[in-house]
Short mmCIF file of C-alpha atoms in Angstrom, two decimals:
data_model
loop_
_atom_site.label_atom_id
_atom_site.label_comp_id
_atom_site.label_asym_id
_atom_site.label_seq_id
_atom_site.Cartn_x
_atom_site.Cartn_y
_atom_site.Cartn_z
CA MET A 1 -0.05 -0.11 0.12
CA SER A 2 1.51 3.36 -0.75
CA HIS A 3 1.02 6.62 0.62
CA GLN A 4 1.03 10.15 -0.84
CA HIS A 5 3.44 12.55 1.02
CA PRO A 6 2.81 16.23 0.93
CA GLN A 7 5.81 18.33 -0.37
CA PHE A 8 7.54 21.03 2.01
CA PRO A 9 6.09 24.61 1.67
CA ALA A 10 7.37 26.39 -0.89
CA ALA A 11 10.47 28.18 -0.45
CA ASP A 12 13.39 30.28 -2.19
CA SER A 13 14.73 27.09 -3.55
CA GLU A 14 13.65 23.40 -4.48
CA PRO A 15 13.40 21.36 -1.21
CA GLU A 16 16.49 19.11 -1.23
CA ARG A 17 16.11 15.28 -1.35
CA HIS A 18 17.48 13.50 1.83
CA ALA A 19 18.70 10.06 2.28
CA ASN A 20 19.08 9.44 5.87
CA ASP A 21 22.22 11.63 6.54
CA GLY A 22 20.65 14.47 8.73
CA GLY A 23 19.92 16.85 6.31
CA HIS A 24 16.31 17.30 7.47
CA ASP A 25 17.28 19.16 10.67
CA GLU A 26 16.54 22.53 9.46
CA ALA A 27 12.71 21.29 8.68
CA TYR A 28 12.34 19.83 12.10
CA ASP A 29 14.05 22.82 13.94
CA HIS A 30 10.51 24.56 14.03
CA HIS A 31 8.89 21.45 16.06
CA ASP A 32 11.64 20.14 18.26
CA GLU A 33 15.18 20.69 18.46
CA HIS A 34 16.04 17.22 20.02
CA ASP A 35 15.85 14.63 17.37
CA VAL A 36 11.80 14.53 17.22
CA HIS A 37 12.23 12.77 14.13
CA ASP A 38 13.07 9.37 16.11
CA ASP A 39 9.37 9.15 17.16
CA ALA A 40 8.20 9.74 13.69
CA TYR A 41 10.12 7.17 12.51
CA ASP A 42 8.96 4.95 15.17
CA HIS A 43 5.35 5.45 14.32
CA HIS A 44 6.27 4.88 10.48
CA ASP A 45 8.49 1.98 10.69
CA GLU A 46 6.29 -0.13 8.81
CA HIS A 47 5.84 2.39 6.12
CA VAL A 48 9.41 3.53 5.62
CA GLU A 49 10.16 4.69 1.80
CA PRO A 50 13.21 3.91 0.26
CA VAL A 51 16.03 6.13 1.04
CA ASP A 52 15.90 7.95 -2.15
CA GLN A 53 12.62 9.25 -1.62
CA PHE A 54 12.00 12.79 0.10
CA PHE A 55 11.47 12.72 3.94
CA GLU A 56 7.58 13.62 4.77
CA ALA A 57 7.20 17.02 6.36
CA PRO A 58 5.99 17.14 9.82
CA THR A 59 2.38 17.11 10.21
CA GLY A 60 -0.17 17.54 13.35
CA HIS A 61 0.14 14.05 13.72
CA HIS A 62 3.80 14.14 13.79
CA ARG A 63 3.76 17.38 16.04
CA HIS A 64 1.57 15.38 18.76
CA ARG A 65 3.73 12.29 18.74
CA ALA A 66 7.09 14.65 19.39
CA ALA A 67 5.27 16.16 22.38
CA LYS A 68 4.46 12.96 23.76
CA ALA A 69 7.74 11.84 23.37
CA LYS A 70 9.11 14.95 25.01
CA GLN A 71 6.55 14.54 28.01
CA ARG A 72 7.93 10.86 28.40
CA ARG A 73 11.50 11.98 28.65
CA ARG A 74 10.78 14.57 31.17
CA ARG A 75 8.55 12.12 33.27
CA ARG A 76 11.64 9.74 33.16
CA ARG A 77 13.73 12.29 34.29
CA THR A 78 11.52 13.22 37.11
CA VAL A 79 11.03 9.58 38.51
CA ILE A 80 15.06 9.28 38.16
CA MET A 81 15.47 12.30 40.17
CA LEU A 82 12.61 11.40 42.82
CA VAL A 83 14.39 8.04 43.20
CA VAL A 84 18.03 9.54 43.77
CA VAL A 85 16.66 12.01 46.12
CA LEU A 86 14.41 9.43 48.15
CA GLY A 87 17.61 7.24 48.31
CA PHE A 88 19.63 10.17 49.59
CA ILE A 89 16.94 10.76 52.33
CA GLY A 90 16.88 7.24 53.03
CA VAL A 91 20.68 7.13 53.62
CA VAL A 92 20.65 10.07 55.82
CA VAL A 93 17.81 8.87 57.99
CA ALA A 94 19.69 5.61 58.48
CA VAL A 95 22.94 7.24 59.67
CA SER A 96 21.13 9.56 61.71
CA LEU A 97 19.50 6.77 63.46
CA MET A 98 22.92 4.95 63.69
CA LEU A 99 24.52 7.81 65.28
CA ARG A 100 21.72 8.42 67.75
CA ASP A 101 21.68 4.64 68.75
CA LEU A 102 25.62 4.90 69.06
CA LEU A 103 25.61 8.43 70.81
CA GLY A 104 22.89 7.58 73.28
CA LEU A 105 20.62 10.23 72.03
CA ASP A 106 17.65 8.14 72.48
CA ASP A 107 17.84 7.16 75.91
CA ILE A 108 15.32 8.31 78.40
CA THR A 109 17.03 11.01 80.99
CA ASP A 110 13.71 11.56 82.97
CA TYR A 111 10.73 9.91 83.41
CA ALA A 112 7.25 12.23 83.61
CA GLY A 113 4.81 12.16 86.23
CA PRO A 114 4.75 10.54 89.99
CA GLY A 115 5.37 7.11 88.78
CA GLU A 116 3.67 3.87 89.50
CA GLY A 117 3.82 0.91 91.98
CA SER A 118 5.51 0.60 95.12
CA VAL A 119 9.16 0.35 96.00
CA VAL A 120 11.22 0.63 99.18
CA PHE A 121 14.41 2.47 98.50
CA THR A 122 17.18 2.38 101.25
CA VAL A 123 19.50 5.42 101.62
CA PRO A 124 22.72 4.14 103.32
CA ASP A 125 24.66 6.14 106.23
CA GLY A 126 26.91 8.38 104.33
CA ALA A 127 25.31 8.23 100.74
CA GLY A 128 26.02 11.26 99.01
CA PRO A 129 23.74 12.21 95.95
CA LEU A 130 25.66 10.53 93.36
CA ALA A 131 25.62 7.41 95.06
CA ILE A 132 21.64 7.79 95.91
CA GLY A 133 21.21 8.48 91.98
CA THR A 134 23.01 5.43 91.00
CA GLY A 135 20.80 3.52 93.33
CA LEU A 136 17.35 4.99 92.21
CA GLU A 137 18.49 4.45 88.83
CA ALA A 138 19.43 0.68 89.36
CA GLN A 139 15.89 -0.06 90.98
CA ASP A 140 14.39 1.95 88.00
CA ILE A 141 12.83 4.79 90.28
CA VAL A 142 14.68 7.32 88.01
CA ALA A 143 15.74 6.91 84.74
CA ASP A 144 19.15 8.55 85.12
CA GLY A 145 21.15 8.96 88.08
CA SER A 146 22.90 12.16 87.02
CA GLU A 147 19.77 13.64 85.95
CA PHE A 148 18.35 13.06 89.66
CA VAL A 149 21.47 14.66 90.93
CA MET A 150 20.98 17.83 88.96
CA ALA A 151 17.26 17.80 90.13
CA LEU A 152 18.10 17.14 93.96
CA GLN A 153 20.53 20.30 93.64
CA GLN A 154 17.66 22.56 92.28
CA VAL A 155 15.25 21.41 94.95
CA ALA A 156 17.35 20.82 97.83
CA ASP A 157 17.48 24.49 99.37
CA GLY A 158 20.06 23.35 101.74
CA ARG A 159 18.49 20.17 102.96
CA GLU A 160 19.94 16.96 102.51
CA VAL A 161 18.73 13.30 102.03
CA GLN A 162 18.50 11.39 105.13
CA PRO A 163 19.60 7.89 105.52
CA GLY A 164 16.71 5.07 106.26
CA GLU A 165 13.94 3.45 104.39
CA TYR A 166 11.62 5.27 101.90
CA GLU A 167 8.63 4.09 100.02
CA LEU A 168 8.91 5.59 96.64
CA SER A 169 7.31 4.43 93.25
CA TYR A 170 8.84 3.10 90.11
CA GLN A 171 9.77 5.42 87.01
CA MET A 172 9.47 8.67 89.10
CA SER A 173 10.68 12.07 87.55
CA SER A 174 13.80 13.00 89.04
CA GLU A 175 12.37 16.36 90.73
CA GLY A 176 9.58 13.86 91.85
CA ALA A 177 12.25 11.44 93.43
CA ALA A 178 14.43 14.22 94.77
CA LEU A 179 11.08 16.03 96.78
CA ALA A 180 10.16 12.60 97.89
CA LEU A 181 13.49 11.84 99.42
CA LEU A 182 13.57 15.16 101.11
CA ASP A 183 10.23 15.03 102.75
CA VAL A 184 11.00 12.71 105.24
CA GLU A 185 8.00 13.05 107.48
CA ALA A 186 5.81 12.03 104.34
CA ASN A 187 7.62 9.50 102.37
CA GLN A 188 10.28 7.76 104.74
CA VAL A 189 9.35 4.55 106.26
CA LEU A 190 10.43 1.83 109.08
CA TYR A 191 11.06 -1.41 107.04
CA ALA A 192 11.00 -4.83 108.70
CA ALA A 193 11.42 -8.26 107.09
CA VAL A 194 10.20 -11.17 109.17
CA ALA A 195 11.03 -14.54 107.93
CA GLN A 196 8.65 -17.39 107.93
CA GLY A 197 8.55 -20.03 111.22
CA LEU A 198 10.35 -17.20 113.41
CA ARG A 199 9.44 -17.54 117.37
CA GLN A 200 7.83 -14.60 119.18
CA GLY A 201 11.32 -13.69 120.83
CA GLU A 202 13.23 -13.47 117.18
CA THR A 203 10.42 -11.51 115.57
CA LEU A 204 10.81 -8.89 118.66
CA ASP A 205 14.33 -8.64 118.16
CA ILE A 206 13.81 -7.57 114.41
CA LEU A 207 11.08 -5.18 115.41
CA ALA A 208 13.45 -3.33 117.80
CA GLU A 209 16.31 -3.29 115.60
CA SER A 210 14.44 -2.10 112.22
CA THR A 211 12.60 0.37 113.99
CA GLY A 212 14.62 1.85 116.67
CA VAL A 213 11.58 1.17 119.23
CA PRO A 214 13.18 -0.51 122.36
CA ARG A 215 12.72 -4.18 122.58
CA ASP A 216 11.14 -3.74 126.31
CA ALA A 217 8.27 -2.11 124.79
CA PHE A 218 7.37 -4.80 122.21
CA GLU A 219 7.95 -7.47 125.00
CA GLU A 220 5.58 -5.63 127.62
CA LEU A 221 3.00 -5.64 124.98
CA ALA A 222 3.49 -9.31 124.28
CA ALA A 223 2.74 -10.15 127.93
CA ASP A 224 -1.02 -9.36 127.27
CA PRO A 225 -1.81 -10.48 123.97
CA THR A 226 -5.73 -10.35 124.38
CA GLN A 227 -5.45 -6.40 123.71
CA PHE A 228 -4.86 -6.95 120.21
CA GLY A 229 -7.80 -9.48 119.69
CA ILE A 230 -6.09 -12.74 120.50
CA PRO A 231 -8.27 -15.28 122.23
CA ASP A 232 -7.82 -15.82 125.87
CA VAL A 233 -6.76 -19.33 125.47
CA ALA A 234 -3.25 -18.02 123.70
CA PRO A 235 -0.65 -17.92 125.95
CA SER A 236 1.58 -15.10 124.00
CA LEU A 237 1.78 -13.51 120.63
CA GLU A 238 3.21 -16.38 119.31
CA GLY A 239 1.90 -17.51 116.04
CA TYR A 240 -0.36 -14.23 115.58
CA LEU A 241 3.02 -12.03 114.33
CA ALA A 242 2.74 -13.06 110.80
CA PRO A 243 5.69 -13.12 108.54
CA GLY A 244 6.33 -10.67 105.83
CA GLU A 245 7.78 -7.42 104.75
CA TYR A 246 6.51 -4.48 106.74
CA ARG A 247 6.74 -0.65 105.93
CA PHE A 248 5.56 1.05 109.26
CA ASP A 249 5.29 4.93 109.13
CA VAL A 250 7.95 6.93 110.79
CA GLY A 251 5.57 7.81 113.61
CA ALA A 252 4.36 4.46 114.36
CA THR A 253 4.16 3.28 117.81
CA ALA A 254 4.92 -0.10 119.29
CA VAL A 255 1.05 -0.80 119.77
CA GLU A 256 0.43 -0.06 116.17
CA MET A 257 3.24 -2.39 114.71
CA ILE A 258 2.17 -5.36 116.87
CA GLN A 259 -1.65 -4.58 115.87
CA ILE A 260 -0.78 -4.27 112.09
CA MET A 261 1.36 -7.94 112.26
CA VAL A 262 -1.67 -9.72 114.20
CA ASP A 263 -4.15 -8.05 111.63
CA SER A 264 -2.20 -9.66 108.67
CA SER A 265 -2.39 -13.24 110.61
CA PHE A 266 -6.13 -12.80 111.02
CA ALA A 267 -6.08 -11.79 107.08
CA LEU A 268 -4.34 -15.06 106.07
CA LEU A 269 -6.75 -17.09 108.37
CA GLU A 270 -9.86 -15.61 106.81
CA ASP A 271 -8.31 -16.02 103.38
CA ALA A 272 -7.99 -19.70 104.07
CA GLY A 273 -11.56 -19.90 105.20
CA VAL A 274 -11.06 -20.05 109.06
CA THR A 275 -12.88 -17.20 110.99
CA ASP A 276 -13.67 -18.80 114.39
CA PRO A 277 -11.51 -17.43 116.90
CA ALA A 278 -10.64 -20.98 118.53
CA GLU A 279 -10.34 -22.69 115.19
CA GLN A 280 -8.11 -19.77 114.16
CA PHE A 281 -5.98 -20.79 117.17
CA ARG A 282 -5.72 -24.34 116.69
CA ILE A 283 -4.81 -23.82 112.57
CA LEU A 284 -1.87 -21.38 113.67
CA THR A 285 -0.75 -24.15 116.01
CA ILE A 286 -0.70 -27.07 113.72
CA GLY A 287 0.47 -24.73 111.01
CA SER A 288 3.70 -24.02 112.95
CA ILE A 289 4.35 -27.30 113.76
CA ILE A 290 3.98 -28.21 109.71
CA GLU A 291 6.43 -25.23 109.13
CA ALA A 292 9.10 -26.18 111.76
CA GLU A 293 8.92 -30.04 110.45
CA ALA A 294 9.13 -30.02 106.78
CA GLY A 295 9.78 -28.21 103.60
CA GLU A 296 7.04 -26.46 101.93
CA ALA A 297 6.68 -29.47 99.22
CA ASP A 298 5.68 -31.85 101.92
CA TYR A 299 3.59 -29.49 103.87
CA ALA A 300 0.13 -31.29 103.12
CA ALA A 301 1.59 -34.85 103.74
CA VAL A 302 3.10 -33.72 107.17
CA SER A 303 -0.53 -32.18 107.93
CA GLY A 304 -2.27 -35.43 106.99
CA SER A 305 -0.24 -37.38 109.29
CA ILE A 306 -0.76 -35.06 112.10
CA ASP A 307 -4.31 -34.97 111.62
CA ASN A 308 -4.25 -39.09 111.61
CA ARG A 309 -2.56 -38.62 114.83
CA LEU A 310 -5.03 -36.63 116.27
CA ARG A 311 -7.91 -38.97 115.63
CA GLU A 312 -9.69 -40.53 118.62
CA ASP A 313 -9.19 -43.97 116.95
CA ASN A 314 -5.39 -43.70 116.67
CA THR A 315 -3.90 -46.84 118.03
CA GLU A 316 -0.46 -46.45 116.51
CA THR A 317 0.46 -43.50 118.48
CA ASN A 318 -2.34 -42.85 120.92
CA GLY A 319 -3.01 -39.17 120.21
CA LEU A 320 0.90 -38.37 120.55
CA ILE A 321 1.97 -35.84 117.73
CA GLN A 322 5.94 -36.60 118.91
CA SER A 323 7.11 -33.54 117.09
CA ASP A 324 10.71 -32.87 118.04
CA ALA A 325 10.13 -29.05 117.25
CA THR A 326 7.70 -28.47 119.90
CA VAL A 327 10.05 -30.17 122.47
CA THR A 328 13.05 -27.86 121.61
CA TYR A 329 10.42 -24.78 121.42
CA GLY A 330 9.48 -25.62 125.03
CA LEU A 331 13.09 -25.99 126.07
CA ASP A 332 13.73 -22.37 124.59
CA ARG A 333 16.40 -23.59 122.21
CA ARG A 334 16.99 -23.96 118.50
CA SER A 335 17.91 -27.78 118.01
CA PHE A 336 17.33 -30.93 116.18
CA ASP A 337 18.13 -33.25 119.26
CA PHE A 338 17.54 -33.54 122.88
CA THR A 339 17.97 -35.61 125.55
CA GLU A 340 15.89 -39.03 126.53
CA ASP A 341 14.82 -37.38 129.94
CA GLU A 342 13.68 -34.04 128.08
CA ARG A 343 11.70 -36.33 125.78
CA ARG A 344 9.96 -37.90 128.69
CA ASP A 345 9.47 -34.87 130.59
CA ASP A 346 5.64 -34.11 130.46
CA SER A 347 6.44 -30.75 132.56
CA ASN A 348 7.30 -28.94 129.24
CA PRO A 349 3.79 -28.06 127.85
CA TYR A 350 5.09 -28.25 124.44
CA ASN A 351 6.46 -32.02 124.73
CA THR A 352 4.46 -33.77 122.40
CA PHE A 353 6.30 -37.14 123.04
CA ALA A 354 5.00 -36.96 126.74
CA ASN A 355 1.67 -35.06 126.34
CA PRO A 356 -0.85 -36.18 123.76
CA GLY A 357 -2.79 -33.77 121.45
CA LEU A 358 -1.53 -30.40 120.42
CA PRO A 359 0.86 -28.29 122.31
CA VAL A 360 -0.51 -25.44 124.31
CA GLY A 361 -0.01 -23.12 121.44
CA PRO A 362 1.84 -22.34 118.33
CA ILE A 363 5.79 -22.61 118.14
CA GLY A 364 6.33 -19.98 115.59
CA SER A 365 4.77 -17.73 113.06
CA PRO A 366 3.32 -19.82 110.22
CA GLY A 367 2.88 -18.27 106.49
CA ALA A 368 0.19 -18.57 104.21
CA GLU A 369 1.23 -21.94 102.65
CA ALA A 370 1.54 -23.64 106.06
CA ILE A 371 -1.82 -22.38 107.20
CA ASP A 372 -3.09 -23.68 104.23
CA ALA A 373 -1.81 -27.22 104.42
CA ALA A 374 -3.30 -27.15 108.09
CA VAL A 375 -6.63 -26.31 106.80
CA ASN A 376 -6.42 -28.87 103.91
CA PRO A 377 -4.57 -31.95 105.22
CA ALA A 378 -3.69 -34.35 102.61
CA ASP A 379 -5.26 -37.88 102.70
CA VAL A 380 -2.63 -39.79 103.64
CA PRO A 381 -2.25 -43.46 105.69
CA PHE A 382 0.85 -42.08 107.24
CA TYR A 383 1.91 -41.61 111.11
CA TYR A 384 5.57 -41.01 110.88
CA TRP A 385 7.94 -38.57 108.88
CA VAL A 386 11.65 -37.92 108.83
CA THR A 387 13.91 -35.16 106.98
CA VAL A 388 16.78 -37.75 105.83
CA ASP A 389 18.76 -34.91 104.32
CA LEU A 390 18.64 -31.25 105.91
CA ASP A 391 20.60 -30.21 102.80
CA THR A 392 17.82 -31.41 100.16
CA GLY A 393 14.67 -31.45 102.54
CA GLU A 394 14.00 -34.87 101.52
CA THR A 395 11.55 -36.43 103.92
CA LYS A 396 10.29 -39.93 104.20
CA PHE A 397 6.90 -41.24 105.35
CA SER A 398 5.83 -44.44 106.76
CA GLU A 399 2.96 -46.23 108.28
CA THR A 400 4.38 -48.13 111.04
CA LEU A 401 7.12 -47.55 113.73
CA ALA A 402 9.26 -50.45 112.23
CA GLU A 403 9.32 -48.71 108.70
CA HIS A 404 9.95 -45.14 110.33
CA ALA A 405 13.11 -46.70 112.52
CA VAL A 406 14.94 -47.55 109.18
CA TYR A 407 14.35 -43.74 107.80
CA VAL A 408 15.53 -42.71 111.30
CA ALA A 409 18.71 -44.72 111.18
CA GLU A 410 19.18 -42.96 107.41
CA TYR A 411 18.92 -39.81 109.11
CA GLN A 412 21.32 -40.43 111.74
CA ALA A 413 23.94 -41.72 109.30
CA TRP A 414 23.45 -38.43 107.40
CA CYS A 415 24.12 -36.27 110.47
CA ALA A 416 27.46 -38.71 111.15
CA ASP A 417 28.74 -37.73 107.60
CA ASN A 418 27.86 -34.03 108.15
CA PRO A 419 29.15 -33.19 111.93
CA GLY A 420 27.46 -30.34 113.60
CA ARG A 421 24.57 -30.23 111.34
CA CYS A 422 22.02 -31.99 113.51
CA SER A 423 22.90 -30.52 116.97
#
């Protein structure tokens, strides 16, 4: 199929004939000075005339194609430039983040607000601002110890942080922590940690040492336990001074401290479902024996064995609990051993070898786990138990005295191999 090609517009001379040698530039300069003829050829590739024919003059169609080509080139340049710019920005951001991480620029230097939760912070004697700040940061009370030191300098106004125990919060602002430590009356506490199984005398020693209140003041109060709501049958505060960590107000009296501890014991009993005062006393007594006789893993089994011994139909031990811990409590010493005469001494009201039933009262302050075991004894057939390894706490149970004697011999062999551990 042939095409009729219009001639160039008339000029002073005849239009030259062109082979593909670039002589068409002048005609195309009017439309595009940048090789627009490429697009014209792209569109007419399948209709290229022999090289000895005239090139066709640009028409409206050609001008349209040339403009589109120019737009495409501009778009390509724009996209390329955008990619380059975005890539550059990405590199800058990546380097910035890396430098911030290396230099610690993103580290939090201060928290906002009063903080959350509760934590006891100790200011030792002679501790300066830097040591205090380091300690606060270590416990996550403040974000940065140095920031705390600067905040303390700004708000101290001549005051100094006094040594002692302070009840603070986690993640406090540095200024808030500084003000709290300076406000002794509002934030300082008297801290006392009472372990499980301690006897009354040991607990009173801890209270006196931790609070600065004379021990005699606590001892005098212990002589009249009923003032704290303890039943008349209780011979002392023993068993009612619940173990735990206590934070007493700085101005708390000895009476207030004792009452807080007694109330904690009542709370443990009520949580276990025991509300009758007489039953509470019984449970505390059993719980104290359980805690003294075994490790926590064996609490329920020991409780079940004691329950079997307390049954009226018990012909194996005839109501005798036979607890070494009760005997030594009555002798007012800490020991696993005692003489045969001491074993037979029924004048000791805590001697459960000589006196059937429970001793006259608790022999220590049981924790929640021992109280729960006393309330819920395991259903076991045992009457006897003995811890054969004091390091691991391994305890062996038996139904008969003969079997128990084998385990007692095992315990004695362990004592022989570990001199001084069983005295």
